[in-house]
Amino acid sequence: MNYERLFVDGEWQAPLSTETFDVRSPHDDRPVGTAPCGSASDIDRAVAAARKAFDEGPWPRMSVEERCTVLRKFVDAYGARTQQMSDLIIAEMGSPRWFSDLGQANGPWALMIQTLGFSDEIAWEQHRGGTLVRKAPTGVVGIITPWNVPQVTIAAKLFPALVAGCTVVVKPAPETPLDAMLLAEILADSALPPGVVAIVPGGTAAGQRLVTHPDVDKIAFTGSSAVGRWIGAECGKQLKRFSLELGGKSAAIVCADASLERTVAGLKFSSFLNNGEACVAQTRVLAPRERYDEIVMALAEMTSSLPVGDPDNAHNYIGPLVSARHRERVASYLDIGVAEGARVVAGGPGEVDGLTGHYVKTTLFADVDNRMRIAQEEIFGPVVAVIPYDDIDHAVRLANDSDFGLAGSVWTKDRAAGVEIARRIRTGTFGINAYAPGFESPFGGFKASGIGREYGPEAIEEYVELQSIQGVPEA
Ligand code: NAD
């Protein structure tokens, strides 16, 4: 898949930049495709088109129903391309087929459909005595996304923004420009007016230009907490709106009464989904001392049994990491864990036999102290730490002893007790006997995991400004 142009102002335009992205399979280095690497000037051109489309309309001035009618047709066209999208994301970033088919394309498609449904739940205009309170679109939105769930993170911003009447410039991650260009192909065939959406893959320079551009009214970002901090500070200087979906280090609290079989089966998904390259991965398992050995043994057995290899092969549970650079980073944490004194009970440092791509061994560390770096820092790979606890109060303290606050879970036969534990955990989402983000309810982080929420009707509210128009008696 080779793309030579950018999607700007409703058409395919030759990029101003001469740089390109050369995407290669993280499994076997075969070429997957190329795409332009947009420059700051390309961002300027896309923002100018989005600004014009917002200021001159018609998009922001159409009714919500009219916008949803246009978007519904787009969603139908997207639905016809989900298998192609899933295949492409597997090739681009090594997401294993079982996860990609479930979450990388059907997921965003379902999210788009649900967002259109939520448009009915918003009180777009309300009379309060003689005042009309309306929800006006925020304006031009810059969307900056990561590579791990590239379409989900775009869809979670694009659709609420478009429903609200905003115009949008999307800057996808350098590792995954191709799925964004496929999205642009579908957009190019849609009835969206020119300038309403632009797709400009690019690196840090393009991202920084989008953040600092004075004609952008809001930045919607998913990525690392480090970049999120910088974006928040820059937006603050301009009093630009922003929402941030950042990293995580989620704790799964296994209670003394938990079914071991059910817990291990659940954590196979919740800890290792998408090769562990998931912001919500349950990467700290808190185990009660009285069942500690039994839990470690069962988790080690499960971790060692996960088939690793070609992500295109549905048999494999774990694929390669996205890039050589990211592999080095994850591998360095395996060395750090050993140096910190954690006990390797599955996997560990070293090459994966028979595989030449960006693979690490799927790893379980036991005897981890929550203050160790492997318990505090986001590793973003198939690496899980088991931490012993004395009683539930201790488990709650350990779970909350983190800079992050994105997700968490508890595993117990006593669901009511689970809910009480959930209330004590400072994370944006939490699961009882399972964890997977659901598109119907708000998703986002406490603490360094972010500001703002996606999913649910709440997502749409992130793209509106409240305006009170006085002197409008109810008819
Ligand atoms: P990253 O922060 O390195 O990059 C994310 C995006 O920001 C990319 O498009 C990148 O080009 C761009 N960028 C980098 N520096 C920038 C700058 N100074 N200004 C503007 N844009 C800039 O993150 P990543 O490695 O691509 O993704 C992994 C991270 O994303 C992890 O921390 C993960 O937890 C997080 N994530 C969070 C969620 C969530 O919903 N909370 C979901 C998925 C991923």
Short mmCIF file of C-alpha atoms and ligand atoms in Angstrom, two decimals:
data_model
loop_
_atom_site.label_atom_id
_atom_site.label_comp_id
_atom_site.label_asym_id
_atom_site.label_seq_id
_atom_site.Cartn_x
_atom_site.Cartn_y
_atom_site.Cartn_z
CA MET A 1 0.00 0.00 0.00
CA ASN A 2 1.80 3.07 -1.19
CA TYR A 3 0.35 6.50 -0.63
CA GLU A 4 1.94 9.58 -2.17
CA ARG A 5 -0.57 12.22 -1.20
CA LEU A 6 -2.17 13.65 1.92
CA PHE A 7 -5.90 13.98 2.45
CA VAL A 8 -6.46 17.71 2.94
CA ASP A 9 -9.40 20.00 2.12
CA GLY A 10 -11.49 17.09 0.83
CA GLU A 11 -8.95 15.99 -1.79
CA TRP A 12 -5.64 14.16 -2.24
CA GLN A 13 -2.94 16.83 -2.23
CA ALA A 14 0.78 16.45 -2.97
CA PRO A 15 2.63 16.92 0.33
CA LEU A 16 4.82 19.97 0.86
CA SER A 17 7.29 17.67 2.65
CA THR A 18 9.51 15.30 0.68
CA GLU A 19 9.96 12.88 3.60
CA THR A 20 8.16 9.54 3.62
CA PHE A 21 7.41 6.74 6.07
CA ASP A 22 8.57 3.29 4.99
CA VAL A 23 6.51 0.82 7.01
CA ARG A 24 7.99 -2.67 7.44
CA SER A 25 6.51 -5.69 9.17
CA PRO A 26 7.76 -6.01 12.75
CA HIS A 27 7.54 -9.79 12.26
CA ASP A 28 9.76 -10.31 9.20
CA ASP A 29 10.74 -6.85 7.93
CA ARG A 30 8.86 -7.22 4.66
CA PRO A 31 7.70 -3.92 3.15
CA VAL A 32 4.10 -3.08 4.10
CA GLY A 33 3.76 0.31 2.46
CA THR A 34 4.79 3.93 2.32
CA ALA A 35 3.09 7.19 3.20
CA PRO A 36 4.08 10.85 3.20
CA CYS A 37 5.55 12.20 6.44
CA GLY A 38 3.75 15.52 6.76
CA SER A 39 5.75 18.58 7.81
CA ALA A 40 4.77 21.61 9.88
CA SER A 41 3.84 23.30 6.56
CA ASP A 42 1.52 20.42 5.70
CA ILE A 43 -0.14 20.87 9.09
CA ASP A 44 -0.51 24.61 8.39
CA ARG A 45 -2.27 23.86 5.13
CA ALA A 46 -4.62 21.32 6.76
CA VAL A 47 -5.42 23.69 9.64
CA ALA A 48 -6.19 26.51 7.19
CA ALA A 49 -8.68 24.26 5.38
CA ALA A 50 -10.24 23.09 8.67
CA ARG A 51 -10.48 26.69 9.92
CA LYS A 52 -12.23 27.79 6.72
CA ALA A 53 -14.60 24.82 6.87
CA PHE A 54 -15.45 25.71 10.44
CA ASP A 55 -15.75 29.49 10.04
CA GLU A 56 -17.62 29.46 6.74
CA GLY A 57 -19.58 26.22 7.19
CA PRO A 58 -21.72 24.43 6.33
CA TRP A 59 -20.63 21.64 8.75
CA PRO A 60 -20.94 23.44 12.13
CA ARG A 61 -24.22 25.05 11.11
CA MET A 62 -25.91 21.87 9.89
CA SER A 63 -28.29 20.25 12.38
CA VAL A 64 -26.99 17.31 14.44
CA GLU A 65 -29.38 15.03 12.51
CA GLU A 66 -28.02 16.25 9.17
CA ARG A 67 -24.46 15.62 10.30
CA CYS A 68 -25.36 12.15 11.59
CA THR A 69 -26.96 11.28 8.23
CA VAL A 70 -23.68 12.05 6.46
CA LEU A 71 -21.69 10.18 9.09
CA ARG A 72 -23.98 7.13 8.96
CA LYS A 73 -23.14 6.67 5.28
CA PHE A 74 -19.46 6.93 6.10
CA VAL A 75 -19.88 4.30 8.83
CA ASP A 76 -21.50 1.91 6.33
CA ALA A 77 -18.53 2.33 4.00
CA TYR A 78 -16.11 1.79 6.91
CA GLY A 79 -17.97 -1.37 7.90
CA ALA A 80 -17.31 -2.82 4.44
CA ARG A 81 -13.54 -2.34 4.91
CA THR A 82 -13.01 -3.64 8.47
CA GLN A 83 -11.28 -6.89 7.43
CA GLN A 84 -8.89 -4.95 5.20
CA MET A 85 -8.27 -2.54 8.07
CA SER A 86 -7.58 -5.36 10.54
CA ASP A 87 -5.18 -7.09 8.11
CA LEU A 88 -3.33 -3.83 7.55
CA ILE A 89 -2.90 -3.11 11.27
CA ILE A 90 -1.57 -6.65 11.83
CA ALA A 91 1.02 -6.02 9.10
CA GLU A 92 1.88 -2.50 10.31
CA MET A 93 2.32 -2.97 14.02
CA GLY A 94 2.16 -6.69 14.83
CA SER A 95 -1.18 -6.78 16.62
CA PRO A 96 -2.08 -10.49 16.84
CA ARG A 97 -4.92 -11.54 14.57
CA TRP A 98 -7.24 -12.66 17.40
CA PHE A 99 -7.05 -9.17 18.91
CA SER A 100 -6.90 -7.18 15.69
CA ASP A 101 -10.02 -8.80 14.21
CA LEU A 102 -11.83 -8.10 17.46
CA GLY A 103 -10.58 -4.68 18.42
CA GLN A 104 -8.55 -2.89 15.79
CA ALA A 105 -11.25 -2.40 13.14
CA ASN A 106 -14.56 -3.85 14.33
CA GLY A 107 -13.92 -1.99 17.60
CA PRO A 108 -13.67 1.49 16.08
CA TRP A 109 -16.58 0.68 13.76
CA ALA A 110 -18.78 -0.21 16.76
CA LEU A 111 -17.54 2.91 18.54
CA MET A 112 -18.58 5.10 15.61
CA ILE A 113 -22.04 3.52 15.48
CA GLN A 114 -22.51 3.98 19.23
CA THR A 115 -21.34 7.61 19.09
CA LEU A 116 -24.01 8.38 16.49
CA GLY A 117 -26.60 6.83 18.84
CA PHE A 118 -25.38 8.94 21.76
CA SER A 119 -26.06 12.14 19.80
CA ASP A 120 -29.73 11.74 20.85
CA GLU A 121 -28.80 11.83 24.53
CA ILE A 122 -27.21 15.27 24.45
CA ALA A 123 -29.28 18.27 25.52
CA TRP A 124 -28.03 20.38 22.59
CA GLU A 125 -30.34 23.31 23.44
CA GLN A 126 -32.21 24.02 26.67
CA HIS A 127 -34.35 26.90 27.82
CA ARG A 128 -33.69 28.24 31.31
CA GLY A 129 -36.25 30.97 31.88
CA GLY A 130 -35.44 33.57 29.25
CA THR A 131 -32.08 32.10 28.38
CA LEU A 132 -31.22 29.58 25.70
CA VAL A 133 -28.32 27.36 26.75
CA ARG A 134 -26.73 25.76 23.70
CA LYS A 135 -23.86 23.40 23.10
CA ALA A 136 -21.76 24.95 20.36
CA PRO A 137 -18.97 23.04 18.61
CA THR A 138 -15.53 23.77 20.09
CA GLY A 139 -14.03 24.63 16.70
CA VAL A 140 -10.99 23.23 14.91
CA VAL A 141 -9.72 20.11 16.69
CA GLY A 142 -6.21 18.66 16.35
CA ILE A 143 -6.19 14.89 16.94
CA ILE A 144 -2.86 13.24 17.81
CA THR A 145 -2.79 9.46 18.23
CA PRO A 146 -0.46 6.56 19.09
CA TRP A 147 0.31 3.36 17.16
CA ASN A 148 -0.99 0.66 19.50
CA VAL A 149 -4.73 0.92 18.81
CA PRO A 150 -4.46 3.39 15.95
CA GLN A 151 -8.04 3.32 14.64
CA VAL A 152 -9.73 3.13 18.05
CA THR A 153 -7.86 6.19 19.27
CA ILE A 154 -8.72 8.16 16.11
CA ALA A 155 -12.40 7.08 16.07
CA ALA A 156 -12.82 7.92 19.78
CA LYS A 157 -12.03 11.57 18.98
CA LEU A 158 -13.04 11.98 15.35
CA PHE A 159 -16.64 10.86 15.74
CA PRO A 160 -17.65 12.84 18.83
CA ALA A 161 -15.92 15.90 17.34
CA LEU A 162 -17.76 15.54 14.03
CA VAL A 163 -21.13 14.90 15.68
CA ALA A 164 -20.63 18.09 17.72
CA GLY A 165 -19.92 20.08 14.53
CA CYS A 166 -16.15 20.53 14.85
CA THR A 167 -13.69 20.30 11.97
CA VAL A 168 -10.64 18.13 12.45
CA VAL A 169 -6.98 17.60 11.55
CA VAL A 170 -5.73 14.10 12.41
CA LYS A 171 -2.01 13.45 12.92
CA PRO A 172 -1.51 9.71 13.33
CA ALA A 173 1.65 8.10 14.74
CA PRO A 174 4.73 7.61 12.54
CA GLU A 175 4.64 3.83 13.12
CA THR A 176 1.08 3.47 11.75
CA PRO A 177 0.41 5.95 8.94
CA LEU A 178 -1.14 3.38 6.58
CA ASP A 179 -4.35 2.54 8.42
CA ALA A 180 -4.93 6.29 8.73
CA MET A 181 -4.51 6.65 4.97
CA LEU A 182 -7.01 3.82 4.44
CA LEU A 183 -9.38 5.79 6.67
CA ALA A 184 -8.69 8.82 4.45
CA GLU A 185 -9.65 6.73 1.38
CA ILE A 186 -13.02 6.01 2.97
CA LEU A 187 -13.42 9.67 3.98
CA ALA A 188 -12.56 10.79 0.43
CA ASP A 189 -15.55 8.79 -0.87
CA SER A 190 -17.90 10.20 1.77
CA ALA A 191 -20.21 13.19 1.58
CA LEU A 192 -18.31 15.21 4.20
CA PRO A 193 -17.78 18.78 2.99
CA PRO A 194 -14.19 19.77 2.03
CA GLY A 195 -11.94 20.73 4.92
CA VAL A 196 -14.01 18.99 7.62
CA VAL A 197 -11.40 16.22 8.08
CA ALA A 198 -7.73 16.17 7.09
CA ILE A 199 -5.36 13.24 7.64
CA VAL A 200 -1.69 14.20 7.87
CA PRO A 201 0.67 11.47 9.13
CA GLY A 202 3.79 12.99 10.63
CA GLY A 203 6.34 12.93 13.39
CA THR A 204 7.02 15.12 16.41
CA ALA A 205 7.48 18.33 14.37
CA ALA A 206 4.04 17.96 12.78
CA GLY A 207 2.51 17.14 16.18
CA GLN A 208 4.11 20.15 17.83
CA ARG A 209 2.90 22.44 15.06
CA LEU A 210 -0.66 21.18 15.51
CA VAL A 211 -0.47 21.75 19.27
CA THR A 212 0.94 25.28 19.03
CA HIS A 213 -1.02 26.42 15.96
CA PRO A 214 -3.06 29.49 16.97
CA ASP A 215 -5.98 28.51 14.71
CA VAL A 216 -6.53 25.18 16.49
CA ASP A 217 -9.11 25.45 19.28
CA LYS A 218 -8.60 22.07 20.95
CA ILE A 219 -6.10 19.21 21.05
CA ALA A 220 -7.34 15.68 21.65
CA PHE A 221 -4.35 13.47 22.41
CA THR A 222 -3.68 9.83 23.19
CA GLY A 223 -0.12 8.82 23.96
CA SER A 224 2.52 8.82 26.65
CA SER A 225 2.21 10.83 29.85
CA ALA A 226 5.52 12.59 29.04
CA VAL A 227 4.20 14.02 25.76
CA GLY A 228 0.81 14.65 27.39
CA ARG A 229 2.46 16.89 30.01
CA TRP A 230 4.15 18.94 27.29
CA ILE A 231 0.88 19.26 25.34
CA GLY A 232 -1.02 20.36 28.45
CA ALA A 233 1.59 23.03 29.19
CA GLU A 234 1.61 24.36 25.62
CA CYS A 235 -2.19 24.43 25.41
CA GLY A 236 -2.24 26.24 28.76
CA LYS A 237 -0.16 29.05 27.29
CA GLN A 238 -2.81 29.66 24.64
CA LEU A 239 -5.77 28.70 26.86
CA LYS A 240 -6.50 26.10 24.22
CA ARG A 241 -8.84 23.27 25.23
CA PHE A 242 -7.27 19.84 25.52
CA SER A 243 -8.05 16.28 26.49
CA LEU A 244 -5.38 13.69 27.26
CA GLU A 245 -5.57 9.87 27.30
CA LEU A 246 -2.23 8.76 28.70
CA GLY A 247 -0.39 5.78 30.14
CA GLY A 248 -1.30 3.23 32.78
CA LYS A 249 0.07 0.68 35.23
CA SER A 250 -3.10 -1.05 36.25
CA ALA A 251 -3.41 -3.38 39.22
CA ALA A 252 -5.47 -6.58 39.26
CA ILE A 253 -6.34 -7.44 42.86
CA VAL A 254 -6.81 -11.19 43.26
CA CYS A 255 -8.85 -11.80 46.42
CA ALA A 256 -8.31 -14.80 48.67
CA ASP A 257 -11.69 -16.26 47.59
CA ALA A 258 -11.07 -15.88 43.84
CA SER A 259 -11.55 -18.77 41.43
CA LEU A 260 -8.01 -19.40 40.22
CA GLU A 261 -9.14 -20.84 36.92
CA ARG A 262 -11.38 -17.87 36.13
CA THR A 263 -8.80 -15.33 37.26
CA VAL A 264 -6.00 -16.81 35.18
CA ALA A 265 -8.25 -17.07 32.10
CA GLY A 266 -9.35 -13.44 32.60
CA LEU A 267 -5.82 -12.13 33.08
CA LYS A 268 -4.64 -13.94 29.97
CA PHE A 269 -6.79 -11.41 28.11
CA SER A 270 -6.58 -8.38 30.39
CA SER A 271 -2.81 -8.48 30.97
CA PHE A 272 -1.56 -9.64 27.56
CA LEU A 273 -4.06 -8.15 25.09
CA ASN A 274 -2.42 -6.67 21.99
CA ASN A 275 1.03 -8.02 23.06
CA GLY A 276 0.70 -6.04 26.29
CA GLU A 277 0.90 -2.89 24.14
CA ALA A 278 -2.27 -1.62 25.77
CA CYS A 279 -2.69 1.38 28.07
CA VAL A 280 -5.23 -0.60 30.14
CA ALA A 281 -3.18 -3.81 30.49
CA GLN A 282 -3.38 -5.26 34.00
CA THR A 283 0.37 -5.36 34.51
CA ARG A 284 0.53 -5.55 38.31
CA VAL A 285 -1.13 -8.61 39.81
CA LEU A 286 -1.66 -8.24 43.57
CA ALA A 287 -1.84 -11.69 45.17
CA PRO A 288 -2.78 -12.55 48.80
CA ARG A 289 0.10 -14.11 50.75
CA GLU A 290 -2.00 -17.11 51.79
CA ARG A 291 -2.46 -18.17 48.14
CA TYR A 292 0.64 -16.52 46.72
CA ASP A 293 2.59 -19.63 45.55
CA GLU A 294 -0.48 -21.19 43.97
CA ILE A 295 -1.35 -17.99 42.08
CA VAL A 296 2.23 -17.40 40.87
CA MET A 297 2.45 -20.98 39.64
CA ALA A 298 -0.85 -20.83 37.74
CA LEU A 299 0.01 -17.46 36.16
CA ALA A 300 3.51 -18.69 35.21
CA GLU A 301 2.02 -21.75 33.54
CA MET A 302 -0.44 -19.60 31.56
CA THR A 303 2.26 -17.07 30.57
CA SER A 304 4.65 -19.78 29.34
CA SER A 305 1.90 -21.47 27.35
CA LEU A 306 0.98 -18.46 25.17
CA PRO A 307 2.03 -19.13 21.56
CA VAL A 308 4.34 -16.41 20.22
CA GLY A 309 5.01 -15.69 16.55
CA ASP A 310 3.64 -14.42 13.24
CA PRO A 311 0.75 -12.12 14.25
CA ASP A 312 -1.10 -12.99 11.04
CA ASN A 313 -1.45 -16.59 12.24
CA ALA A 314 -4.59 -16.80 14.39
CA HIS A 315 -2.96 -19.53 16.51
CA ASN A 316 -0.44 -17.08 17.97
CA TYR A 317 -1.54 -15.17 21.06
CA ILE A 318 1.47 -12.81 21.16
CA GLY A 319 3.09 -11.09 18.18
CA PRO A 320 6.15 -8.89 17.79
CA LEU A 321 6.52 -5.45 19.36
CA VAL A 322 5.95 -2.50 17.06
CA SER A 323 9.56 -1.54 16.33
CA ALA A 324 13.20 -2.36 17.07
CA ARG A 325 13.37 0.73 19.27
CA HIS A 326 10.35 -0.27 21.31
CA ARG A 327 11.69 -3.83 21.59
CA GLU A 328 14.93 -2.48 23.06
CA ARG A 329 12.95 -0.45 25.56
CA VAL A 330 10.82 -3.40 26.70
CA ALA A 331 13.88 -5.71 26.79
CA SER A 332 15.69 -3.18 28.99
CA TYR A 333 12.90 -3.54 31.59
CA LEU A 334 13.47 -7.31 31.65
CA ASP A 335 17.09 -6.59 32.65
CA ILE A 336 15.96 -3.91 35.12
CA GLY A 337 13.56 -6.38 36.79
CA VAL A 338 16.31 -8.94 37.24
CA ALA A 339 18.71 -6.26 38.56
CA GLU A 340 16.05 -5.05 41.01
CA GLY A 341 15.80 -8.57 42.45
CA ALA A 342 12.48 -9.69 41.02
CA ARG A 343 12.21 -13.44 40.32
CA VAL A 344 11.64 -14.52 36.70
CA VAL A 345 8.99 -17.26 36.71
CA ALA A 346 8.23 -17.20 32.97
CA GLY A 347 10.18 -15.74 30.04
CA GLY A 348 12.85 -13.26 31.04
CA PRO A 349 15.69 -11.48 29.24
CA GLY A 350 17.12 -12.80 25.96
CA GLU A 351 16.15 -13.57 22.38
CA VAL A 352 13.07 -15.58 21.44
CA ASP A 353 14.20 -18.81 19.79
CA GLY A 354 13.45 -19.12 16.08
CA LEU A 355 12.02 -15.60 15.63
CA THR A 356 13.92 -12.75 13.99
CA GLY A 357 11.37 -9.93 14.38
CA HIS A 358 10.96 -7.51 17.28
CA TYR A 359 10.09 -10.18 19.86
CA VAL A 360 10.64 -10.40 23.60
CA LYS A 361 9.85 -13.37 25.81
CA THR A 362 6.41 -13.14 27.39
CA THR A 363 7.48 -12.56 30.97
CA LEU A 364 6.14 -12.94 34.49
CA PHE A 365 8.08 -11.55 37.42
CA ALA A 366 7.24 -12.71 40.97
CA ASP A 367 8.34 -11.32 44.36
CA VAL A 368 8.04 -7.79 43.03
CA ASP A 369 8.11 -4.84 45.42
CA ASN A 370 5.66 -2.14 44.37
CA ARG A 371 8.41 0.50 44.59
CA MET A 372 10.51 -1.26 41.93
CA ARG A 373 10.69 0.43 38.53
CA ILE A 374 9.04 -2.60 36.88
CA ALA A 375 6.02 -1.97 39.16
CA GLN A 376 5.92 1.81 38.74
CA GLU A 377 6.82 2.48 35.08
CA GLU A 378 4.74 1.63 32.04
CA ILE A 379 6.62 -1.08 30.10
CA PHE A 380 4.07 -1.44 27.26
CA GLY A 381 4.88 -5.04 26.37
CA PRO A 382 4.05 -8.60 27.49
CA VAL A 383 5.53 -8.21 30.97
CA VAL A 384 3.58 -8.69 34.20
CA ALA A 385 4.67 -8.31 37.83
CA VAL A 386 3.14 -10.28 40.75
CA ILE A 387 3.19 -8.43 44.07
CA PRO A 388 2.22 -10.09 47.38
CA TYR A 389 -0.19 -8.39 49.82
CA ASP A 390 -1.16 -8.99 53.46
CA ASP A 391 -4.83 -7.95 53.57
CA ILE A 392 -7.30 -6.01 51.44
CA ASP A 393 -6.37 -2.64 52.96
CA HIS A 394 -2.77 -3.36 51.97
CA ALA A 395 -3.88 -4.39 48.44
CA VAL A 396 -5.84 -1.14 48.03
CA ARG A 397 -2.82 0.90 49.19
CA LEU A 398 -0.56 -0.91 46.70
CA ALA A 399 -3.04 -0.50 43.84
CA ASN A 400 -3.26 3.25 44.53
CA ASP A 401 0.50 3.62 45.02
CA SER A 402 1.03 4.59 41.38
CA ASP A 403 1.39 7.82 39.41
CA PHE A 404 -1.17 6.37 37.01
CA GLY A 405 -4.92 5.87 37.42
CA LEU A 406 -6.31 4.47 34.19
CA ALA A 407 -7.76 1.02 34.93
CA GLY A 408 -7.84 -1.82 37.43
CA SER A 409 -9.69 -4.95 38.39
CA VAL A 410 -10.63 -7.20 41.28
CA TRP A 411 -11.12 -10.95 41.13
CA THR A 412 -13.47 -12.34 43.78
CA LYS A 413 -16.50 -14.58 44.30
CA ASP A 414 -18.09 -11.76 46.34
CA ARG A 415 -19.21 -9.21 43.75
CA ALA A 416 -20.54 -6.79 46.39
CA ALA A 417 -17.16 -6.79 48.14
CA GLY A 418 -15.61 -6.21 44.70
CA VAL A 419 -17.71 -3.08 44.20
CA GLU A 420 -16.60 -1.76 47.60
CA ILE A 421 -12.98 -2.32 46.63
CA ALA A 422 -13.61 -0.58 43.28
CA ARG A 423 -14.88 2.51 45.14
CA ARG A 424 -11.54 2.77 46.95
CA ILE A 425 -9.37 2.61 43.81
CA ARG A 426 -8.42 5.88 42.10
CA THR A 427 -8.74 4.86 38.46
CA GLY A 428 -11.08 5.96 35.67
CA THR A 429 -12.28 2.43 34.90
CA PHE A 430 -12.36 -0.77 36.93
CA GLY A 431 -13.56 -4.32 36.29
CA ILE A 432 -14.93 -7.04 38.54
CA ASN A 433 -13.85 -10.54 37.41
CA ALA A 434 -13.04 -9.20 33.93
CA TYR A 435 -11.53 -6.11 32.42
CA ALA A 436 -12.12 -4.66 28.95
CA PRO A 437 -13.01 -1.04 28.18
CA GLY A 438 -16.65 -0.64 27.10
CA PHE A 439 -17.65 2.01 24.57
CA GLU A 440 -20.93 2.81 26.34
CA SER A 441 -19.41 4.34 29.46
CA PRO A 442 -16.80 7.08 30.01
CA PHE A 443 -13.18 6.03 29.67
CA GLY A 444 -10.15 7.97 30.85
CA GLY A 445 -7.67 8.48 33.59
CA PHE A 446 -7.20 9.82 37.09
CA LYS A 447 -3.78 11.31 37.97
CA ALA A 448 -1.05 10.98 35.30
CA SER A 449 -3.31 8.82 33.13
CA GLY A 450 -5.03 11.83 31.68
CA ILE A 451 -7.60 14.60 31.66
CA GLY A 452 -11.04 14.23 30.06
CA ARG A 453 -13.10 11.24 28.99
CA GLU A 454 -13.79 9.32 25.80
CA TYR A 455 -16.64 6.90 24.94
CA GLY A 456 -20.26 7.20 25.98
CA PRO A 457 -22.28 10.39 25.49
CA GLU A 458 -19.69 12.11 27.70
CA ALA A 459 -17.24 11.97 24.78
CA ILE A 460 -19.40 14.33 22.73
CA GLU A 461 -19.49 16.84 25.61
CA GLU A 462 -15.69 17.13 25.30
CA TYR A 463 -16.15 18.85 21.92
CA VAL A 464 -18.66 21.56 22.84
CA GLU A 465 -18.57 25.01 24.38
CA LEU A 466 -21.56 26.12 26.43
CA GLN A 467 -23.18 29.30 25.20
CA SER A 468 -25.98 31.13 27.08
CA ILE A 469 -28.07 33.37 24.86
CA GLN A 470 -30.19 35.71 26.96
CA GLY A 471 -33.53 37.18 25.92
CA VAL A 472 -34.89 34.02 24.29
CA PRO A 473 -38.21 33.17 25.97
CA GLU A 474 -39.40 29.62 25.40
CA ALA A 475 -41.86 29.51 22.49
P1 NAD B 1 3.89 8.98 22.22
O1 NAD B 1 3.46 9.90 23.30
O2 NAD B 1 5.33 8.80 21.98
O3 NAD B 1 3.28 9.47 20.82
C1 NAD B 1 1.89 9.65 20.63
C2 NAD B 1 1.67 10.61 19.47
O4 NAD B 1 2.19 11.89 19.83
C3 NAD B 1 2.36 10.23 18.17
O5 NAD B 1 1.49 10.57 17.10
C4 NAD B 1 3.60 11.12 18.17
O6 NAD B 1 4.09 11.39 16.87
C5 NAD B 1 3.06 12.37 18.81
N1 NAD B 1 4.04 13.24 19.47
C6 NAD B 1 5.21 12.89 20.06
N2 NAD B 1 5.78 13.97 20.62
C7 NAD B 1 4.94 15.03 20.39
C8 NAD B 1 4.96 16.42 20.74
N3 NAD B 1 5.95 16.94 21.44
N4 NAD B 1 3.92 17.19 20.35
C9 NAD B 1 2.88 16.66 19.67
N5 NAD B 1 2.81 15.36 19.30
C10 NAD B 1 3.83 14.55 19.66
O7 NAD B 1 3.16 7.59 22.50
P2 NAD B 1 3.25 6.21 21.68
O8 NAD B 1 4.54 5.55 21.98
O9 NAD B 1 2.87 6.44 20.24
O10 NAD B 1 2.04 5.40 22.34
C11 NAD B 1 2.14 4.69 23.52
C12 NAD B 1 1.55 5.46 24.67
O11 NAD B 1 0.18 5.76 24.42
C13 NAD B 1 1.56 4.67 25.97
O12 NAD B 1 1.99 5.48 27.03
C14 NAD B 1 0.10 4.29 26.15
O13 NAD B 1 -0.27 4.04 27.47
C15 NAD B 1 -0.60 5.46 25.59
N6 NAD B 1 -1.98 5.10 25.24
C16 NAD B 1 -3.00 5.56 26.03
C17 NAD B 1 -4.32 5.23 25.74
C18 NAD B 1 -5.46 5.75 26.57
O14 NAD B 1 -6.58 5.73 26.09
N7 NAD B 1 -5.24 6.22 27.78
C19 NAD B 1 -4.61 4.41 24.64
C20 NAD B 1 -3.55 3.94 23.86
C21 NAD B 1 -2.24 4.31 24.17
#
